[in-house]
């Protein structure tokens, strides 16, 4: 069952800015990564889902409801984290969290306090004195505290340090186990790789690719860096693999798929060291961009 549907959606701002003929769906319990550089149309797409914009053409639906006409109803079931949050700077973090809870009609804040403890958030300080990372933690608490079935997150770890990014990944994995439907825009490729089931890659407002994450992982290349015992050994290996790159005793190459033959070939040479690195999602991303 498709929870989120974007069907041939166009929003044209002129000068080739906007989104154009955008189509993808998110099934119940699926986590979809939304990748693209700044200005590619990620935030515009998300704003359509939240009912902040009406498309020039096409259909934007959540649970079969029109995202623009039924925005108030949709927003009750969605936890939304914008790329840039607005705060009341004169309030403390805890006062702001309590205010949002009151506006949402929440009586029980026990889960909010659990989240603050998990994220190591001291929310007693005035917001105007808080760092970007502290404000981001407040945003995450506000989004998650109502435990909504659908999460739409625009750059959710912006400003967080590496330790908090790991905690965020852990939290998202818990939400996946609970069956939540998640759309997550991010520039951090490791997050997408660790969390998402599929990925949508966009450029200049258009979809470049929609790929299953497991398929991406299976089909990506691996980098092999080999240190041979002598220049002669390296030269002999290069005759078998002429597309590899050589720097004296060192040879590097990229291979895709099964490597049985490569390992058997390598056993015939004297090797001092072998380093293997999987192609990162970022490198895959740049391949789709032709860069």
Coordinates of C-alpha atoms in Angstrom, one line a residue:
X1 CA 0.0 0.0 0.0
X2 CA 1.4 3.4 -1.0
X3 CA 1.3 5.9 1.8
X4 CA 2.9 8.8 -0.1
X5 CA 2.2 9.4 -3.8
X6 CA 3.8 12.1 -6.0
X7 CA 2.5 11.7 -9.5
X8 CA 3.8 13.8 -12.4
X9 CA 4.2 16.9 -10.2
X10 CA 5.5 20.2 -11.6
X11 CA 6.1 23.5 -9.9
X12 CA 7.9 25.9 -12.2
X13 CA 9.4 29.0 -10.7
X14 CA 10.9 30.0 -14.1
X15 CA 14.6 30.1 -15.1
X16 CA 14.6 26.3 -14.9
X17 CA 14.0 26.4 -11.2
X18 CA 11.5 24.1 -9.4
X19 CA 10.5 20.5 -9.9
X20 CA 9.4 19.0 -13.2
X21 CA 7.2 15.9 -13.8
X22 CA 8.3 14.4 -10.5
X23 CA 6.9 10.9 -9.7
X24 CA 7.6 8.4 -7.0
X25 CA 5.7 6.5 -4.2
X26 CA 6.6 5.4 -0.7
X27 CA 5.0 2.2 0.7
X28 CA 3.8 1.7 4.2
X29 CA 6.8 1.0 6.5
X30 CA 9.3 2.0 3.9
X31 CA 12.2 4.4 4.4
X32 CA 13.1 6.5 1.3
X33 CA 16.2 8.5 0.9
X34 CA 16.0 11.8 -1.0
X35 CA 19.3 12.8 -2.5
X36 CA 20.3 15.9 -4.4
X37 CA 22.5 19.0 -4.1
X38 CA 21.3 22.3 -2.9
X39 CA 18.7 23.8 -5.3
X40 CA 17.8 20.4 -6.8
X41 CA 14.2 20.5 -5.6
X42 CA 14.2 18.4 -2.5
X43 CA 12.8 21.0 -0.2
X44 CA 10.2 22.1 -2.8
X45 CA 9.0 18.6 -3.0
X46 CA 8.7 18.2 0.7
X47 CA 6.8 21.5 1.0
X48 CA 4.3 20.2 -1.4
X49 CA 3.8 17.1 0.8
X50 CA 3.2 19.3 3.8
X51 CA 0.6 21.3 1.9
X52 CA 2.6 24.6 2.0
X53 CA 2.5 24.7 -1.8
X54 CA 0.0 23.8 -4.5
X55 CA 1.6 22.2 -7.6
X56 CA 1.1 23.7 -11.1
X57 CA 0.1 20.2 -12.2
X58 CA 0.1 16.6 -10.9
X59 CA -1.0 14.8 -7.7
X60 CA 0.5 14.9 -4.2
X61 CA -1.2 12.6 -1.7
X62 CA -0.6 11.1 1.7
X63 CA -3.0 8.3 2.7
X64 CA -5.1 9.1 -0.3
X65 CA -5.7 12.7 0.9
X66 CA -4.8 15.7 -1.2
X67 CA -1.8 17.3 0.5
X68 CA -2.9 20.9 -0.3
X69 CA -6.7 20.6 0.3
X70 CA -6.4 18.3 3.3
X71 CA -3.2 19.8 4.8
X72 CA -4.6 20.2 8.3
X73 CA -5.7 16.6 8.4
X74 CA -2.5 15.3 7.0
X75 CA -0.3 17.3 9.4
X76 CA -1.9 15.5 12.3
X77 CA -0.4 12.2 11.2
X78 CA 3.0 13.5 10.0
X79 CA 6.1 14.4 12.0
X80 CA 7.8 17.1 9.9
X81 CA 11.3 18.5 10.4
X82 CA 12.1 21.5 8.1
X83 CA 15.5 22.3 6.8
X84 CA 15.4 25.6 8.7
X85 CA 13.4 25.7 11.9
X86 CA 12.0 28.9 13.5
X87 CA 12.2 29.3 17.3
X88 CA 11.1 31.8 19.9
X89 CA 14.5 32.9 21.1
X90 CA 13.4 34.4 24.4
X91 CA 12.0 31.0 25.5
X92 CA 14.0 28.2 27.0
X93 CA 14.2 24.9 25.1
X94 CA 11.9 23.1 27.5
X95 CA 9.3 25.9 27.5
X96 CA 9.3 25.8 23.7
X97 CA 8.9 22.0 23.6
X98 CA 6.0 22.3 26.1
X99 CA 4.4 25.0 24.0
X100 CA 4.5 22.8 20.9
X101 CA 3.1 19.9 22.9
X102 CA 0.2 22.0 24.1
X103 CA -0.5 23.2 20.5
X104 CA -0.6 19.6 19.5
X105 CA -2.9 18.6 22.3
X106 CA -0.4 16.4 24.0
X107 CA -0.9 15.6 27.7
X108 CA 1.9 13.1 28.3
X109 CA 5.4 14.4 27.7
X110 CA 7.2 11.3 29.1
X111 CA 8.5 10.3 25.6
X112 CA 9.7 13.8 25.0
X113 CA 11.8 13.5 28.2
X114 CA 13.1 10.1 27.0
X115 CA 14.2 11.7 23.7
X116 CA 15.9 14.6 25.5
X117 CA 17.9 12.1 27.6
X118 CA 18.8 9.9 24.6
X119 CA 20.0 13.0 22.6
X120 CA 21.8 14.4 25.7
X121 CA 19.8 17.6 25.4
X122 CA 19.8 20.1 28.3
X123 CA 16.8 22.1 27.3
X124 CA 16.8 24.5 30.3
X125 CA 18.9 27.1 28.6
X126 CA 17.5 30.0 26.6
X127 CA 17.2 29.1 22.9
X128 CA 19.1 32.3 21.8
X129 CA 22.2 31.0 23.6
X130 CA 22.0 27.5 22.0
X131 CA 24.3 26.2 19.3
X132 CA 23.0 25.0 15.9
X133 CA 23.3 21.4 17.1
X134 CA 21.3 22.1 20.3
X135 CA 18.5 23.7 18.3
X136 CA 18.5 20.7 16.0
X137 CA 18.0 18.4 18.9
X138 CA 15.0 20.4 20.0
X139 CA 13.6 20.1 16.5
X140 CA 14.1 16.3 16.6
X141 CA 12.4 16.0 20.0
X142 CA 9.4 18.1 18.7
X143 CA 9.1 15.9 15.6
X144 CA 9.3 12.6 17.3
X145 CA 7.6 13.2 20.7
X146 CA 4.1 12.7 19.3
X147 CA 5.2 9.3 17.8
X148 CA 3.6 9.9 14.4
X149 CA 3.2 7.1 11.9
X150 CA 4.8 9.2 9.1
X151 CA 8.1 11.1 9.2
X152 CA 9.2 13.7 6.7
X153 CA 12.7 14.9 7.5
X154 CA 14.6 17.6 5.6
X155 CA 18.4 17.4 6.5
X156 CA 17.7 16.0 10.0
X157 CA 21.3 15.8 11.2
X158 CA 22.3 19.3 10.2
X159 CA 24.5 20.7 12.9
X160 CA 24.8 17.5 14.9
X161 CA 28.2 16.2 15.8
X162 CA 29.3 12.7 14.7
X163 CA 28.3 11.0 17.9
X164 CA 24.8 12.5 17.7
X165 CA 24.6 11.5 14.1
X166 CA 25.2 7.9 15.1
X167 CA 22.5 8.2 17.8
X168 CA 20.1 9.6 15.2
X169 CA 20.7 6.5 13.0
X170 CA 20.0 4.3 16.0
X171 CA 16.8 6.1 16.6
X172 CA 15.7 5.8 13.0
X173 CA 16.3 2.1 13.0
X174 CA 14.0 1.8 16.0
X175 CA 11.3 3.7 14.1
X176 CA 11.8 1.4 11.1
X177 CA 11.2 -1.6 13.3
X178 CA 8.0 0.1 14.5
X179 CA 6.8 0.2 10.9
X180 CA 6.9 4.0 10.4
X181 CA 6.9 5.4 6.8
X182 CA 9.8 7.8 6.4
X183 CA 11.0 10.2 3.8
X184 CA 14.5 11.6 4.6
X185 CA 16.4 14.2 2.7
X186 CA 20.1 14.3 3.5
X187 CA 23.5 15.2 2.2
X188 CA 25.2 12.6 4.5
X189 CA 25.4 9.5 2.3
X190 CA 26.3 7.2 5.2
X191 CA 23.0 8.0 6.8
X192 CA 21.0 7.1 3.7
X193 CA 23.0 4.0 3.2
X194 CA 22.5 2.8 6.8
X195 CA 18.8 3.7 7.1
X196 CA 17.0 3.7 3.8
X197 CA 15.4 0.9 1.7
X198 CA 15.3 2.9 -1.5
X199 CA 16.8 6.1 -2.8
X200 CA 15.5 8.8 -5.1
X201 CA 18.3 10.9 -6.8
X202 CA 17.3 14.2 -8.3
X203 CA 19.1 16.9 -10.2
X204 CA 17.7 20.3 -11.3
X205 CA 14.2 19.4 -10.3
X206 CA 14.1 16.1 -12.2
X207 CA 14.5 12.5 -11.1
X208 CA 17.8 11.0 -12.2
X209 CA 17.3 7.6 -10.7
X210 CA 15.2 5.6 -8.3
X211 CA 17.1 2.6 -6.9
X212 CA 16.7 -0.1 -4.3
X213 CA 19.5 0.3 -1.7
X214 CA 20.4 -3.4 -1.6
X215 CA 20.7 -3.3 -5.4
X216 CA 23.0 -0.3 -5.2
X217 CA 25.2 -2.0 -2.6
X218 CA 25.4 -5.2 -4.7
X219 CA 26.2 -3.5 -8.0
X220 CA 28.7 -0.9 -6.7
X221 CA 32.3 -1.2 -7.5
X222 CA 35.1 -2.0 -5.0
X223 CA 38.5 -0.3 -5.0
X224 CA 41.5 -2.6 -4.7
X225 CA 44.9 -1.2 -3.8
X226 CA 47.7 -3.8 -4.1
X227 CA 51.3 -3.5 -3.0
X228 CA 53.4 -6.0 -4.8
X229 CA 56.8 -7.3 -3.5
X230 CA 58.6 -6.0 -6.5
X231 CA 58.3 -3.8 -9.6
X232 CA 58.5 -7.0 -11.7
X233 CA 55.5 -8.5 -10.0
X234 CA 53.5 -5.4 -10.5
X235 CA 54.4 -5.2 -14.2
X236 CA 53.4 -8.9 -14.7
X237 CA 50.0 -8.2 -13.0
X238 CA 49.5 -5.1 -15.3
X239 CA 49.7 -7.3 -18.4
X240 CA 46.6 -9.2 -17.1
X241 CA 44.8 -6.1 -15.9
X242 CA 45.8 -3.3 -18.4
X243 CA 43.0 -1.0 -17.2
X244 CA 44.5 -0.8 -13.7
X245 CA 46.6 2.1 -12.5
X246 CA 50.3 1.6 -11.5
X247 CA 52.7 3.6 -9.4
X248 CA 55.9 1.5 -9.1
X249 CA 55.0 -1.4 -6.8
X250 CA 51.5 -0.2 -6.2
X251 CA 48.5 -1.1 -8.4
X252 CA 44.9 0.1 -8.0
X253 CA 41.8 -1.0 -9.8
X254 CA 38.0 -1.1 -9.5
X255 CA 36.0 -4.3 -10.0
X256 CA 32.2 -5.0 -9.9
X257 CA 30.4 -8.1 -9.0
X258 CA 32.0 -11.5 -8.3
X259 CA 35.8 -11.4 -7.7
X260 CA 36.6 -15.2 -7.8
X261 CA 38.8 -14.9 -10.8
X262 CA 40.6 -11.8 -9.5
X263 CA 41.5 -13.6 -6.2
X264 CA 42.7 -16.6 -8.0
X265 CA 44.9 -14.5 -10.3
X266 CA 46.3 -12.5 -7.4
X267 CA 47.4 -15.8 -5.7
X268 CA 50.0 -16.2 -8.4
X269 CA 51.9 -13.0 -7.4
X270 CA 53.9 -12.0 -4.3
X271 CA 51.7 -9.4 -2.5
X272 CA 52.9 -7.4 0.5
X273 CA 49.6 -5.7 1.2
X274 CA 46.0 -5.4 0.0
X275 CA 43.5 -2.7 0.8
X276 CA 39.8 -3.0 -0.2
X277 CA 37.3 -0.2 -0.1
X278 CA 33.7 -0.3 -1.3
X279 CA 32.6 2.4 -3.5
X280 CA 30.7 5.0 -1.4
X281 CA 27.2 6.1 -2.0
X282 CA 28.6 9.5 -2.7
X283 CA 30.7 8.1 -5.6
X284 CA 27.6 6.3 -6.9
X285 CA 25.7 9.5 -6.7
X286 CA 28.3 11.4 -8.7
X287 CA 28.2 8.7 -11.3
X288 CA 24.5 9.3 -11.9
X289 CA 25.3 13.0 -12.2
X290 CA 28.0 12.2 -14.9
X291 CA 30.7 14.0 -12.8

